[in-house]
Tab-separated table of C-alpha atoms and ligand atoms in Angstrom:
chain	number	residue	atom	x	y	z
A	230	MET	CA	-15.760	-8.111	35.179
A	231	LEU	CA	-16.237	-6.747	38.724
A	232	VAL	CA	-13.251	-6.511	41.044
A	233	GLN	CA	-12.645	-5.076	44.477
A	234	VAL	CA	-9.580	-2.854	44.652
A	235	ASN	CA	-8.050	-1.269	47.743
A	236	LEU	CA	-6.297	2.019	47.146
A	237	ASP	CA	-3.877	3.226	49.872
A	238	HIS	CA	-1.806	5.649	47.875
A	239	GLY	CA	-1.072	6.565	44.270
A	240	THR	CA	-3.801	6.017	41.697
A	241	LEU	CA	-6.358	3.333	41.073
A	242	LEU	CA	-4.328	2.426	37.983
A	243	ASP	CA	-1.292	1.766	40.229
A	244	ALA	CA	-3.451	-0.442	42.455
A	245	LEU	CA	-4.839	-2.387	39.471
A	246	ARG	CA	-1.323	-2.970	38.142
A	247	LYS	CA	-0.403	-4.717	41.383
A	248	THR	CA	-3.114	-7.286	40.715
A	249	THR	CA	-3.069	-9.855	37.927
A	250	ILE	CA	-5.729	-7.858	36.067
A	251	TYR	CA	-4.441	-6.282	32.891
A	252	THR	CA	-5.424	-2.637	32.537
A	253	ASN	CA	-5.031	-0.761	29.299
A	254	ALA	CA	-2.967	2.404	29.869
A	255	PRO	CA	-1.360	3.558	26.609
A	256	CYS	CA	-0.121	6.907	28.020
A	257	ASN	CA	1.153	5.299	31.245
A	258	GLY	CA	-1.177	7.278	33.521
A	259	ARG	CA	-0.443	10.755	32.182
A	260	GLY	CA	-4.163	11.447	31.688
A	261	VAL	CA	-3.857	12.176	27.976
A	262	CYS	CA	-5.073	9.052	26.173
A	263	GLY	CA	-8.418	8.522	27.920
A	264	LYS	CA	-8.129	4.747	27.447
A	265	CYS	CA	-7.828	3.512	31.063
A	266	LYS	CA	-11.608	3.706	31.266
A	267	ILE	CA	-13.260	1.896	34.181
A	268	LYS	CA	-16.678	1.949	35.797
A	269	ILE	CA	-16.814	2.376	39.568
A	270	THR	CA	-19.985	0.926	41.023
A	271	GLU	CA	-19.424	1.690	44.718
A	272	ASN	CA	-17.745	4.589	46.465
A	273	VAL	CA	-17.711	6.649	43.261
A	274	PRO	CA	-15.349	9.667	43.639
A	275	PRO	CA	-16.174	13.082	42.150
A	276	ALA	CA	-15.054	13.424	38.545
A	277	THR	CA	-11.895	15.405	37.819
A	278	ALA	CA	-11.598	18.028	35.089
A	279	ILE	CA	-9.680	15.546	32.927
A	280	GLU	CA	-12.465	12.982	33.194
A	281	THR	CA	-15.126	15.494	32.211
A	282	LYS	CA	-13.070	16.223	29.115
A	283	PHE	CA	-13.130	12.579	28.032
A	284	PHE	CA	-16.602	11.472	29.148
A	285	SER	CA	-20.174	12.705	28.711
A	286	ALA	CA	-22.302	13.818	31.659
A	287	ASP	CA	-24.237	10.532	31.418
A	288	GLU	CA	-21.041	8.484	31.533
A	289	ILE	CA	-19.750	10.450	34.533
A	290	ALA	CA	-23.116	9.971	36.283
A	291	SER	CA	-22.935	6.221	35.671
A	292	GLY	CA	-19.533	6.010	37.416
A	293	ILE	CA	-17.231	6.022	34.385
A	294	ARG	CA	-13.776	7.263	35.394
A	295	LEU	CA	-10.138	7.114	34.336
A	296	ALA	CA	-8.210	4.659	36.505
A	297	CYS	CA	-5.210	6.998	36.450
A	298	ALA	CA	-7.281	9.961	37.703
A	299	VAL	CA	-8.721	8.290	40.825
A	300	THR	CA	-6.476	9.096	43.794
A	301	ALA	CA	-8.732	9.146	46.870
A	302	PRO	CA	-7.788	6.233	49.194
A	303	GLY	CA	-10.571	3.716	49.751
A	304	THR	CA	-12.073	0.429	48.624
A	305	TYR	CA	-13.592	0.458	45.153
A	306	ILE	CA	-15.742	-1.996	43.263
A	307	VAL	CA	-14.597	-1.606	39.712
A	308	GLU	CA	-16.107	-2.809	36.487
A	309	LEU	CA	-13.389	-2.907	33.847
A	310	GLU	CA	-15.555	-1.355	31.198
A	311	ASP	CA	-13.161	-1.453	28.247
A	312	ALA	CA	-10.863	-4.063	29.695
A	313	ILE	CA	-8.754	-5.765	27.098
A	314	GLU	CA	-8.602	-9.421	27.820
A	315	LYS	CA	-5.003	-10.551	27.610
A	316	ASP	CA	-5.842	-13.170	25.041
A	317	SER	CA	-8.069	-11.018	22.843
A	318	PHE	CA	-5.082	-9.577	20.956
A	319	SER	CA	-4.560	-10.734	17.420
A	320	ILE	CA	-0.909	-11.723	17.507
A	321	LEU	CA	1.141	-12.489	14.476
A	322	SER	CA	3.299	-15.578	14.843
A	323	SER	CA	3.408	-16.694	11.229
A	324	TYR	CA	6.032	-15.663	8.704
A	325	GLU	CA	6.854	-16.190	5.097
A	326	VAL	CA	9.545	-18.852	4.813
A	327	PHE	CA	12.464	-17.851	2.592
A	328	GLU	CA	14.515	-20.398	0.718
A	329	GLU	CA	17.543	-21.327	2.784
A	330	VAL	CA	20.936	-22.444	1.532
A	331	ALA	CA	22.495	-22.911	4.965
A	332	GLU	CA	22.612	-26.336	6.592
A	333	LEU	CA	20.504	-27.310	9.562
A	334	CYS	CA	22.511	-27.925	12.702
A	335	TYR	CA	20.993	-30.881	14.515
A	336	ALA	CA	21.294	-31.115	18.299
A	337	GLU	CA	19.716	-32.886	21.215
A	338	GLY	CA	16.758	-31.524	23.111
A	339	PHE	CA	14.342	-28.662	22.629
A	340	GLY	CA	14.816	-25.048	21.732
A	341	VAL	CA	12.593	-21.993	21.619
A	342	GLY	CA	12.644	-18.878	19.475
A	343	ILE	CA	11.151	-15.859	21.246
A	344	ASP	CA	10.130	-12.521	19.790
A	345	ILE	CA	9.456	-9.932	22.498
A	346	GLY	CA	7.347	-7.201	20.939
A	347	THR	CA	6.338	-4.001	22.693
A	348	THR	CA	2.721	-5.193	22.628
A	349	THR	CA	2.877	-8.936	22.173
A	350	ILE	CA	5.185	-11.909	22.566
A	351	ALA	CA	5.465	-14.957	20.313
A	352	ILE	CA	7.286	-18.210	21.098
A	353	GLU	CA	7.963	-21.226	18.910
A	354	LEU	CA	9.122	-24.581	20.299
A	355	PHE	CA	11.351	-26.778	18.143
A	356	ASP	CA	12.708	-30.287	18.362
A	357	LEU	CA	16.400	-29.589	17.791
A	358	ALA	CA	17.071	-33.167	16.655
A	359	THR	CA	14.797	-32.766	13.628
A	360	GLY	CA	14.239	-29.006	13.284
A	361	GLU	CA	10.499	-29.642	13.528
A	362	LEU	CA	8.222	-26.897	14.829
A	363	LEU	CA	6.254	-28.471	17.658
A	364	ARG	CA	4.159	-25.652	19.083
A	365	THR	CA	3.554	-21.915	18.876
A	366	HIS	CA	2.292	-19.730	21.693
A	367	THR	CA	1.466	-16.026	21.653
A	368	PHE	CA	0.449	-13.707	24.450
A	369	LEU	CA	0.337	-10.104	25.576
A	370	ASN	CA	3.401	-8.281	26.893
A	371	THR	CA	1.844	-7.130	30.153
A	372	GLN	CA	4.378	-4.284	30.381
A	373	ARG	CA	1.833	-2.563	28.167
A	374	THR	CA	-0.004	-1.483	31.293
A	375	TYR	CA	2.941	0.924	31.803
A	376	GLY	CA	2.437	2.558	28.412
A	377	SER	CA	1.977	1.273	24.880
A	378	ASP	CA	5.197	2.648	23.389
A	379	VAL	CA	8.874	2.256	24.214
A	380	ILE	CA	9.312	5.924	25.155
A	381	SER	CA	6.741	5.638	27.985
A	382	ARG	CA	8.514	2.567	29.290
A	383	ILE	CA	12.004	4.057	29.057
A	384	ASP	CA	10.688	7.074	30.926
A	385	TYR	CA	9.073	4.906	33.596
A	386	ALA	CA	12.201	2.740	33.953
A	387	ASN	CA	14.360	5.825	34.401
A	388	LYS	CA	12.018	7.192	37.051
A	389	GLY	CA	12.412	4.126	39.255
A	390	GLY	CA	10.052	1.723	37.503
A	391	MET	CA	12.670	-0.724	36.159
A	392	ASP	CA	11.794	-3.414	38.717
A	393	ASP	CA	8.074	-3.215	37.832
A	394	LEU	CA	8.755	-3.462	34.105
A	395	ASN	CA	11.273	-6.261	34.514
A	396	ALA	CA	8.927	-8.194	36.784
A	397	LYS	CA	6.140	-7.968	34.173
A	398	ILE	CA	8.257	-9.278	31.297
A	399	ILE	CA	9.817	-12.033	33.395
A	400	SER	CA	6.438	-13.232	34.662
A	401	SER	CA	4.941	-13.028	31.150
A	402	LEU	CA	7.800	-15.125	29.740
A	403	LYS	CA	7.742	-17.675	32.544
A	404	GLU	CA	4.016	-18.120	32.117
A	405	GLY	CA	4.308	-18.356	28.333
A	406	LEU	CA	7.193	-20.831	28.455
A	407	ALA	CA	5.434	-23.006	31.019
A	408	THR	CA	2.474	-23.210	28.633
A	409	ILE	CA	4.471	-24.076	25.541
A	410	LEU	CA	7.055	-26.377	27.115
A	411	GLY	CA	4.803	-28.766	29.010
A	412	ASN	CA	7.242	-31.517	30.038
A	413	ALA	CA	9.879	-30.615	27.444
A	414	VAL	CA	13.254	-29.704	28.958
A	415	LEU	CA	14.711	-26.652	27.298
A	416	SER	CA	18.299	-26.548	26.114
A	417	LYS	CA	18.348	-23.286	24.142
A	418	ALA	CA	16.354	-20.072	23.877
A	419	ILE	CA	17.045	-17.477	21.187
A	420	ILE	CA	15.478	-14.107	21.923
A	421	ALA	CA	14.926	-11.055	19.719
A	422	GLY	CA	13.159	-7.818	20.484
A	423	ASN	CA	13.710	-4.125	20.124
A	424	THR	CA	16.606	-2.624	22.074
A	425	THR	CA	14.343	-1.325	24.839
A	426	MET	CA	12.640	-4.699	25.364
A	427	LEU	CA	16.025	-6.436	25.687
A	428	HIS	CA	17.248	-3.782	28.137
A	429	LEU	CA	14.133	-4.196	30.293
A	430	LEU	CA	14.470	-7.974	30.160
A	431	THR	CA	18.039	-7.868	31.463
A	432	LYS	CA	17.607	-4.784	33.663
A	433	ALA	CA	20.292	-2.982	31.688
A	434	ASP	CA	20.642	0.742	32.334
A	435	CYS	CA	18.073	2.590	30.161
A	436	SER	CA	19.272	6.118	30.941
A	437	GLY	CA	20.827	6.660	27.500
A	438	LEU	CA	17.884	5.297	25.503
A	439	GLY	CA	15.525	8.234	25.906
A	440	ILE	CA	17.809	11.237	25.529
A	441	TYR	CA	19.961	12.532	22.706
A	442	PRO	CA	22.288	11.063	21.384
A	443	PHE	CA	20.233	7.929	22.259
A	444	THR	CA	22.879	5.463	23.351
A	445	ALA	CA	22.217	1.860	24.293
A	446	ASN	CA	23.824	0.088	27.216
A	447	PHE	CA	24.454	-2.912	24.976
A	448	LEU	CA	23.853	-3.894	21.350
A	449	ASP	CA	26.062	-6.969	21.042
A	450	MET	CA	24.826	-10.509	21.240
A	451	LYS	CA	24.474	-11.721	24.847
A	452	VAL	CA	24.709	-15.335	25.925
A	453	GLY	CA	23.788	-16.448	29.419
A	454	ASP	CA	22.359	-19.048	31.686
A	455	LEU	CA	18.574	-19.416	31.508
A	456	SER	CA	18.490	-20.427	35.161
A	457	GLN	CA	19.508	-16.882	36.056
A	458	LEU	CA	17.114	-15.189	33.679
A	459	LEU	CA	13.989	-17.348	33.808
A	460	ALA	CA	14.763	-20.105	36.333
A	461	LEU	CA	14.902	-22.730	33.567
A	462	SER	CA	17.573	-25.106	32.336
A	463	GLY	CA	19.650	-24.291	29.251
A	464	GLU	CA	21.279	-21.313	27.654
A	465	TYR	CA	19.822	-18.140	26.220
A	466	THR	CA	21.106	-15.898	23.442
A	467	LEU	CA	19.867	-12.361	22.934
A	468	LEU	CA	20.356	-11.411	19.297
A	469	ALA	CA	22.433	-8.341	18.542
A	470	GLY	CA	20.889	-4.986	17.694
A	471	ILE	CA	22.033	-2.417	15.142
A	472	SER	CA	21.276	0.789	17.043
A	473	THR	CA	19.183	2.093	19.915
A	474	TYR	CA	16.061	2.234	17.765
A	475	VAL	CA	16.860	-0.421	15.193
A	476	GLY	CA	17.130	-3.388	17.451
A	477	ALA	CA	17.628	-7.127	17.374
A	478	ASP	CA	14.102	-7.546	15.982
A	479	ILE	CA	15.132	-5.807	12.755
A	480	LEU	CA	18.493	-7.566	12.585
A	481	SER	CA	16.544	-10.790	12.986
A	482	GLY	CA	14.241	-9.691	10.156
A	483	ILE	CA	17.232	-9.041	7.887
A	484	LEU	CA	18.618	-12.468	8.794
A	485	HIS	CA	15.261	-14.057	8.004
A	486	THR	CA	14.721	-12.369	4.636
A	487	ASN	CA	18.342	-12.926	3.500
A	488	MET	CA	18.786	-9.287	2.508
A	489	HIS	CA	22.429	-9.605	3.542
A	490	LYS	CA	23.031	-12.438	1.048
A	491	ASN	CA	21.324	-11.071	-2.059
A	492	ASP	CA	22.375	-8.915	-4.966
A	493	ALA	CA	18.802	-7.660	-5.265
A	494	ILE	CA	18.024	-4.433	-3.393
A	495	CYS	CA	15.389	-5.043	-0.761
A	496	ILE	CA	13.618	-2.820	1.720
A	497	LEU	CA	12.219	-4.179	4.968
A	498	ILE	CA	9.579	-2.063	6.704
A	499	ASP	CA	8.086	-2.766	10.106
A	500	ILE	CA	5.380	-0.266	11.029
A	501	GLY	CA	4.526	0.277	14.674
A	502	THR	CA	4.940	3.170	17.100
A	503	ASN	CA	8.385	3.348	15.585
A	504	GLY	CA	8.658	2.769	11.874
A	505	GLU	CA	11.796	0.651	11.647
A	506	MET	CA	13.233	-0.017	8.235
A	507	ALA	CA	16.284	-1.293	6.396
A	508	ILE	CA	17.366	-1.038	2.767
A	509	GLY	CA	20.179	-2.847	1.004
A	510	ASN	CA	21.744	-6.053	-0.205
A	511	LYS	CA	24.843	-8.137	0.488
A	512	HIS	CA	27.147	-5.152	-0.006
A	513	ASN	CA	25.654	-2.658	2.395
A	514	ILE	CA	22.535	-2.008	4.404
A	515	LEU	CA	21.177	1.280	5.761
A	516	THR	CA	18.669	1.341	8.595
A	517	LEU	CA	16.618	3.961	10.369
A	518	ALA	CA	13.761	4.372	12.793
A	519	THR	CA	11.169	7.126	12.671
A	520	ALA	CA	8.952	8.053	15.597
A	521	ALA	CA	5.576	7.399	13.992
A	522	GLY	CA	3.742	7.712	17.300
A	523	PRO	CA	0.960	5.434	18.444
A	524	ALA	CA	-1.722	6.209	15.793
A	525	PHE	CA	-1.152	2.994	13.816
A	526	GLU	CA	-1.704	1.054	17.034
A	527	GLY	CA	-4.858	2.986	17.882
A	528	GLY	CA	-3.170	5.386	20.331
A	529	ASN	CA	-4.173	9.088	20.370
A	530	ILE	CA	-7.145	8.242	18.119
A	531	SER	CA	-10.546	8.856	19.751
A	532	CYS	CA	-11.945	5.424	18.908
A	533	GLY	CA	-8.568	3.785	18.264
A	534	VAL	CA	-7.698	0.350	19.623
A	535	GLY	CA	-4.866	-2.124	19.109
A	536	SER	CA	-5.284	-5.295	17.074
A	537	ILE	CA	-7.827	-6.821	19.429
A	538	ALA	CA	-10.973	-8.799	18.769
A	539	GLY	CA	-13.602	-6.355	17.528
A	540	ALA	CA	-11.105	-3.856	16.101
A	541	ILE	CA	-12.260	-2.598	12.702
A	542	CYS	CA	-9.413	-3.753	10.476
A	543	GLN	CA	-10.960	-3.110	7.055
A	544	VAL	CA	-13.355	-0.530	5.634
A	545	ALA	CA	-14.648	-1.136	2.098
A	546	SER	CA	-15.370	1.647	-0.398
A	547	ASP	CA	-19.107	1.252	0.317
A	548	GLY	CA	-18.431	1.738	4.038
A	549	HIS	CA	-18.835	-1.938	4.910
A	550	ILE	CA	-16.568	-2.869	7.827
A	551	LYS	CA	-14.716	-6.005	8.867
A	552	THR	CA	-13.564	-6.583	12.428
A	553	ILE	CA	-10.868	-8.831	13.847
A	554	GLY	CA	-12.467	-12.139	14.786
A	555	ASP	CA	-15.749	-10.874	13.281
A	556	ALA	CA	-16.594	-9.630	16.765
A	557	LYS	CA	-18.810	-6.637	17.565
A	558	ALA	CA	-16.937	-3.456	16.605
A	559	VAL	CA	-15.172	-1.922	19.623
A	560	GLY	CA	-12.902	0.577	17.858
A	561	ILE	CA	-10.615	0.969	14.880
A	562	CYS	CA	-7.043	-0.276	14.481
A	563	GLY	CA	-4.263	0.905	12.146
A	564	SER	CA	-5.230	-0.962	8.987
A	565	GLY	CA	-8.878	0.110	9.417
A	566	LEU	CA	-7.712	3.699	9.795
A	567	ILE	CA	-5.852	3.571	6.485
A	568	ASP	CA	-8.952	2.230	4.756
A	569	ALA	CA	-11.298	4.732	6.427
A	570	ILE	CA	-9.071	7.607	5.346
A	571	ALA	CA	-8.700	6.281	1.798
A	572	VAL	CA	-12.494	5.962	1.544
A	573	ALA	CA	-13.038	9.473	2.959
A	574	LEU	CA	-10.549	10.884	0.443
A	575	ALA	CA	-12.273	9.047	-2.406
A	576	ASN	CA	-15.727	10.316	-1.481
A	577	GLU	CA	-14.351	13.783	-0.706
A	578	THR	CA	-15.430	14.001	2.921
A	579	LEU	CA	-11.717	14.563	3.516
A	580	ASP	CA	-9.524	16.798	1.377
A	581	GLU	CA	-5.844	16.379	0.516
A	582	THR	CA	-4.763	18.805	3.252
A	583	GLY	CA	-6.488	16.561	5.802
A	584	SER	CA	-9.447	18.840	6.544
A	585	ILE	CA	-12.890	17.376	7.076
A	586	GLU	CA	-16.107	19.161	6.220
A	587	THR	CA	-18.275	17.587	8.881
A	588	GLU	CA	-17.626	17.438	12.620
A	589	VAL	CA	-16.595	13.783	12.446
A	590	ILE	CA	-16.282	10.973	9.920
A	591	HIS	CA	-18.632	8.165	10.951
A	592	ILE	CA	-17.319	4.637	10.496
A	593	ALA	CA	-19.708	2.487	12.520
A	594	GLU	CA	-22.040	2.914	15.458
A	595	ASP	CA	-20.206	5.055	18.055
A	596	ILE	CA	-16.982	4.763	16.057
A	597	TYR	CA	-15.774	7.853	14.237
A	598	LEU	CA	-12.751	9.975	13.381
A	599	THR	CA	-12.347	13.596	14.470
A	600	GLN	CA	-10.266	16.323	12.867
A	601	LYS	CA	-7.658	15.778	15.590
A	602	ASP	CA	-7.544	12.050	14.764
A	603	ILE	CA	-6.855	12.860	11.129
A	604	ARG	CA	-3.989	15.157	12.151
A	605	GLU	CA	-2.511	12.418	14.366
A	606	PHE	CA	-2.745	10.013	11.468
A	607	GLN	CA	-1.084	12.479	9.092
A	608	LEU	CA	1.871	12.807	11.483
A	609	ALA	CA	2.272	9.029	11.692
A	610	LYS	CA	1.867	8.475	7.963
A	611	SER	CA	4.286	11.228	7.106
A	612	ALA	CA	6.941	9.938	9.536
A	613	ILE	CA	6.868	6.515	7.838
A	614	ARG	CA	6.840	7.853	4.294
A	615	ALA	CA	9.570	10.427	4.976
A	616	GLY	CA	11.669	7.630	6.529
A	617	ILE	CA	11.283	5.528	3.366
A	618	GLU	CA	12.201	8.491	1.166
A	619	VAL	CA	15.289	9.311	3.265
A	620	LEU	CA	16.461	5.705	2.985
A	621	LEU	CA	16.045	5.800	-0.804
A	622	VAL	CA	17.911	9.090	-1.142
A	623	LYS	CA	20.777	8.077	1.167
A	624	TYR	CA	21.091	4.689	-0.520
A	625	GLY	CA	21.121	6.438	-3.885
A	626	VAL	CA	18.236	4.602	-5.551
A	627	ALA	CA	14.768	5.483	-6.789
A	628	ALA	CA	11.700	3.635	-5.504
A	629	SER	CA	11.361	2.052	-8.949
A	630	GLU	CA	14.812	0.444	-8.562
A	631	ILE	CA	13.876	-1.530	-5.469
A	632	ASP	CA	13.521	-5.246	-6.211
A	633	HIS	CA	11.583	-6.442	-3.179
A	634	VAL	CA	9.577	-4.645	-0.500
A	635	TYR	CA	9.028	-6.700	2.649
A	636	LEU	CA	6.254	-5.448	4.882
A	637	ALA	CA	6.780	-7.031	8.285
A	638	GLY	CA	4.800	-7.201	11.501
A	639	GLY	CA	1.212	-7.464	12.637
A	640	PHE	CA	0.249	-4.170	11.050
A	641	GLY	CA	1.113	-5.525	7.612
A	642	LYS	CA	-1.237	-8.462	8.058
A	643	PHE	CA	-4.528	-6.640	7.450
A	644	ILE	CA	-3.297	-3.636	5.487
A	645	ASN	CA	-4.923	-2.920	2.127
A	646	LEU	CA	-1.899	-2.146	-0.050
A	647	ASP	CA	-3.827	-0.174	-2.672
A	648	ASN	CA	-5.170	2.107	0.041
A	649	ALA	CA	-1.755	2.427	1.717
A	650	ILE	CA	-0.360	3.598	-1.623
A	651	SER	CA	-3.320	5.839	-2.464
A	652	ILE	CA	-3.005	7.821	0.793
A	653	GLY	CA	0.755	8.137	0.303
A	654	LEU	CA	1.959	5.881	3.110
A	655	LEU	CA	3.973	3.855	0.596
A	656	PRO	CA	5.387	5.023	-2.769
A	657	ASN	CA	3.445	4.215	-5.913
A	658	ASP	CA	6.506	2.484	-7.378
A	659	PHE	CA	6.337	-0.149	-4.625
A	660	ALA	CA	3.083	-1.547	-6.061
A	661	ASP	CA	3.502	-5.166	-7.234
A	662	LYS	CA	6.752	-5.537	-5.298
A	663	ILE	CA	5.302	-5.690	-1.794
A	664	GLN	CA	5.284	-8.964	0.085
A	665	LYS	CA	3.594	-9.248	3.480
A	666	VAL	CA	6.210	-11.321	5.239
A	667	GLY	CA	4.745	-11.602	8.742
A	668	ASN	CA	6.731	-11.793	11.957
A	669	THR	CA	10.251	-11.697	10.508
A	670	SER	CA	11.777	-11.232	13.942
A	671	LEU	CA	10.394	-14.630	14.965
A	672	GLY	CA	11.541	-16.048	11.628
A	673	GLY	CA	15.079	-14.812	12.294
A	674	VAL	CA	15.323	-16.381	15.742
A	675	ARG	CA	14.118	-19.675	14.262
A	676	LYS	CA	16.937	-19.495	11.753
A	677	PHE	CA	19.474	-18.675	14.458
A	678	LEU	CA	18.246	-21.610	16.517
A	679	LEU	CA	18.305	-24.185	13.732
A	680	TYR	CA	21.033	-23.349	11.210
A	681	LYS	CA	24.833	-23.722	11.116
A	682	ASP	CA	27.352	-20.866	11.051
A	683	ILE	CA	24.624	-18.406	11.832
A	684	LYS	CA	26.675	-16.306	14.242
A	685	ASP	CA	28.883	-15.383	11.284
A	686	GLU	CA	25.820	-14.132	9.423
A	687	VAL	CA	24.857	-11.944	12.369
A	688	GLN	CA	28.364	-10.506	12.447
A	689	GLN	CA	28.201	-9.925	8.699
A	690	ILE	CA	24.944	-7.988	9.064
A	691	LYS	CA	26.442	-5.947	11.914
A	692	SER	CA	29.484	-5.156	9.784
A	693	ILE	CA	27.578	-3.973	6.687
A	694	ALA	CA	24.649	-2.229	8.415
A	695	LYS	CA	24.859	1.471	9.097
A	696	ASP	CA	22.167	3.296	11.021
A	697	LEU	CA	20.994	6.768	10.003
A	698	ASN	CA	20.112	9.006	12.908
A	699	LEU	CA	17.243	11.227	11.821
A	700	ALA	CA	17.471	13.659	14.727
A	701	HIS	CA	18.028	17.106	13.230
A	702	ASP	CA	18.262	15.701	9.669
A	703	PRO	CA	17.057	18.585	7.441
A	704	LEU	CA	16.178	16.185	4.599
A	705	PHE	CA	13.878	14.198	6.874
A	706	ASN	CA	12.222	17.386	8.150
A	707	GLU	CA	11.647	18.633	4.624
A	708	LEU	CA	10.185	15.316	3.450
A	709	PHE	CA	8.104	15.038	6.592
A	710	MET	CA	6.387	18.357	5.848
A	711	GLU	CA	5.900	17.366	2.201
A	712	HIS	CA	4.228	14.054	3.007
A	713	MET	CA	1.803	15.449	5.560
A	714	LEU	CA	-0.530	15.986	2.618
A	715	PHE	CA	-2.513	13.103	1.151
A	716	GLU	CA	-1.523	12.307	-2.411
B	144	FES	S1	-5.506	8.525	30.473
B	144	FES	FE1	-5.128	7.028	31.989
B	144	FES	S2	-3.580	5.817	31.101
B	144	FES	FE2	-3.931	7.324	29.613
């Protein structure tokens, strides 16, 4: 796609963000991810040192640049070389339905359940008179152009970017709701998301989110008038969160899976840039979040991409690859990475310390893993595994004593469980107990929208859930070092 962009000040990335064109910028313009790749066809500026680090001499000569590195004012004709089309993301809107004992609460009109993810947004429209699901709509959270993880966005919000981030989420939601609602008049919207997403949606002060001791401006349920939030009729409810990094999306997941009602001990794991997890039953629940970093979402990996069409999502033991949408391979996403590493370990091109013999591990044409990629992956894998182990220790159970393991989120959709266990991401004793449960956050908002006495359940979860803060936890640090190795 060719576009003309006028740059007066700032960077070309800033100028692109002011348009309706979505530009991929996982590191929010810090010049470290190399993913805001564009091709300038006219008025090509000299390459900077950062660009020569990321691109070959041929690419530089052909006009390939980083949008965040171009600062010279002027008019540019830009080809968005690796542009991610907003609708090319594979977005998880389905979820496993758990048996429900509560009664449906019938009402007039239409209601929506909304899950605001850091990368993607999913909405379901229901007829409240019957509880029937009428439509589902998923789309990209365009805040992603200000960084792929919550830390980048908190940082940007606290440096004066709150209005930009809020404007992106509001316009994304308005557009998404207009698509799903058609002529339906909304009476209720139930919204879940991580604590940062809900702060950015309501323009709540984010100053405590990014610095120790990581305090949120609000974690309680919020009810308000949709006309003030999204210029629509009806009422909205933001679900309550548990802590700054275990937000309403996880509480919604607990609500959905009924962990808070069971005697059985369950563990809910949602793997993303933060590994958020909860363990427990109706008596008590412990939660924590570990900073896994962006590797599972393709960040900081040379050929890494999110779950977009063309992302390699599976690698078989014979090296055969599968891509999302069976499109031409454009990079590798988290589940593909797990497979590629499991295969490399099995054929001994990678050893258990994470060292590779050759310069790179080839996966497909122009798609490979470097030694640095493997190290990034080890950090992410170890953060998740150490988080699981800390939860088990603090809850006082062994992995073998867990009754159900719920793997939530888009990442869980394509993951090969045998490989995840063989590389040590998940404990061996979880085998045969793991259920891929899908978008449990969306499932929880559905339940909140449709069932009776549900506010009491939310309060119950809040009262029995205790969050573990891993900052400076020596046990976590010890386990983190231990699990850097591949099993
Ligand atoms: S290098 Fe430009 S956004 Fe990361």
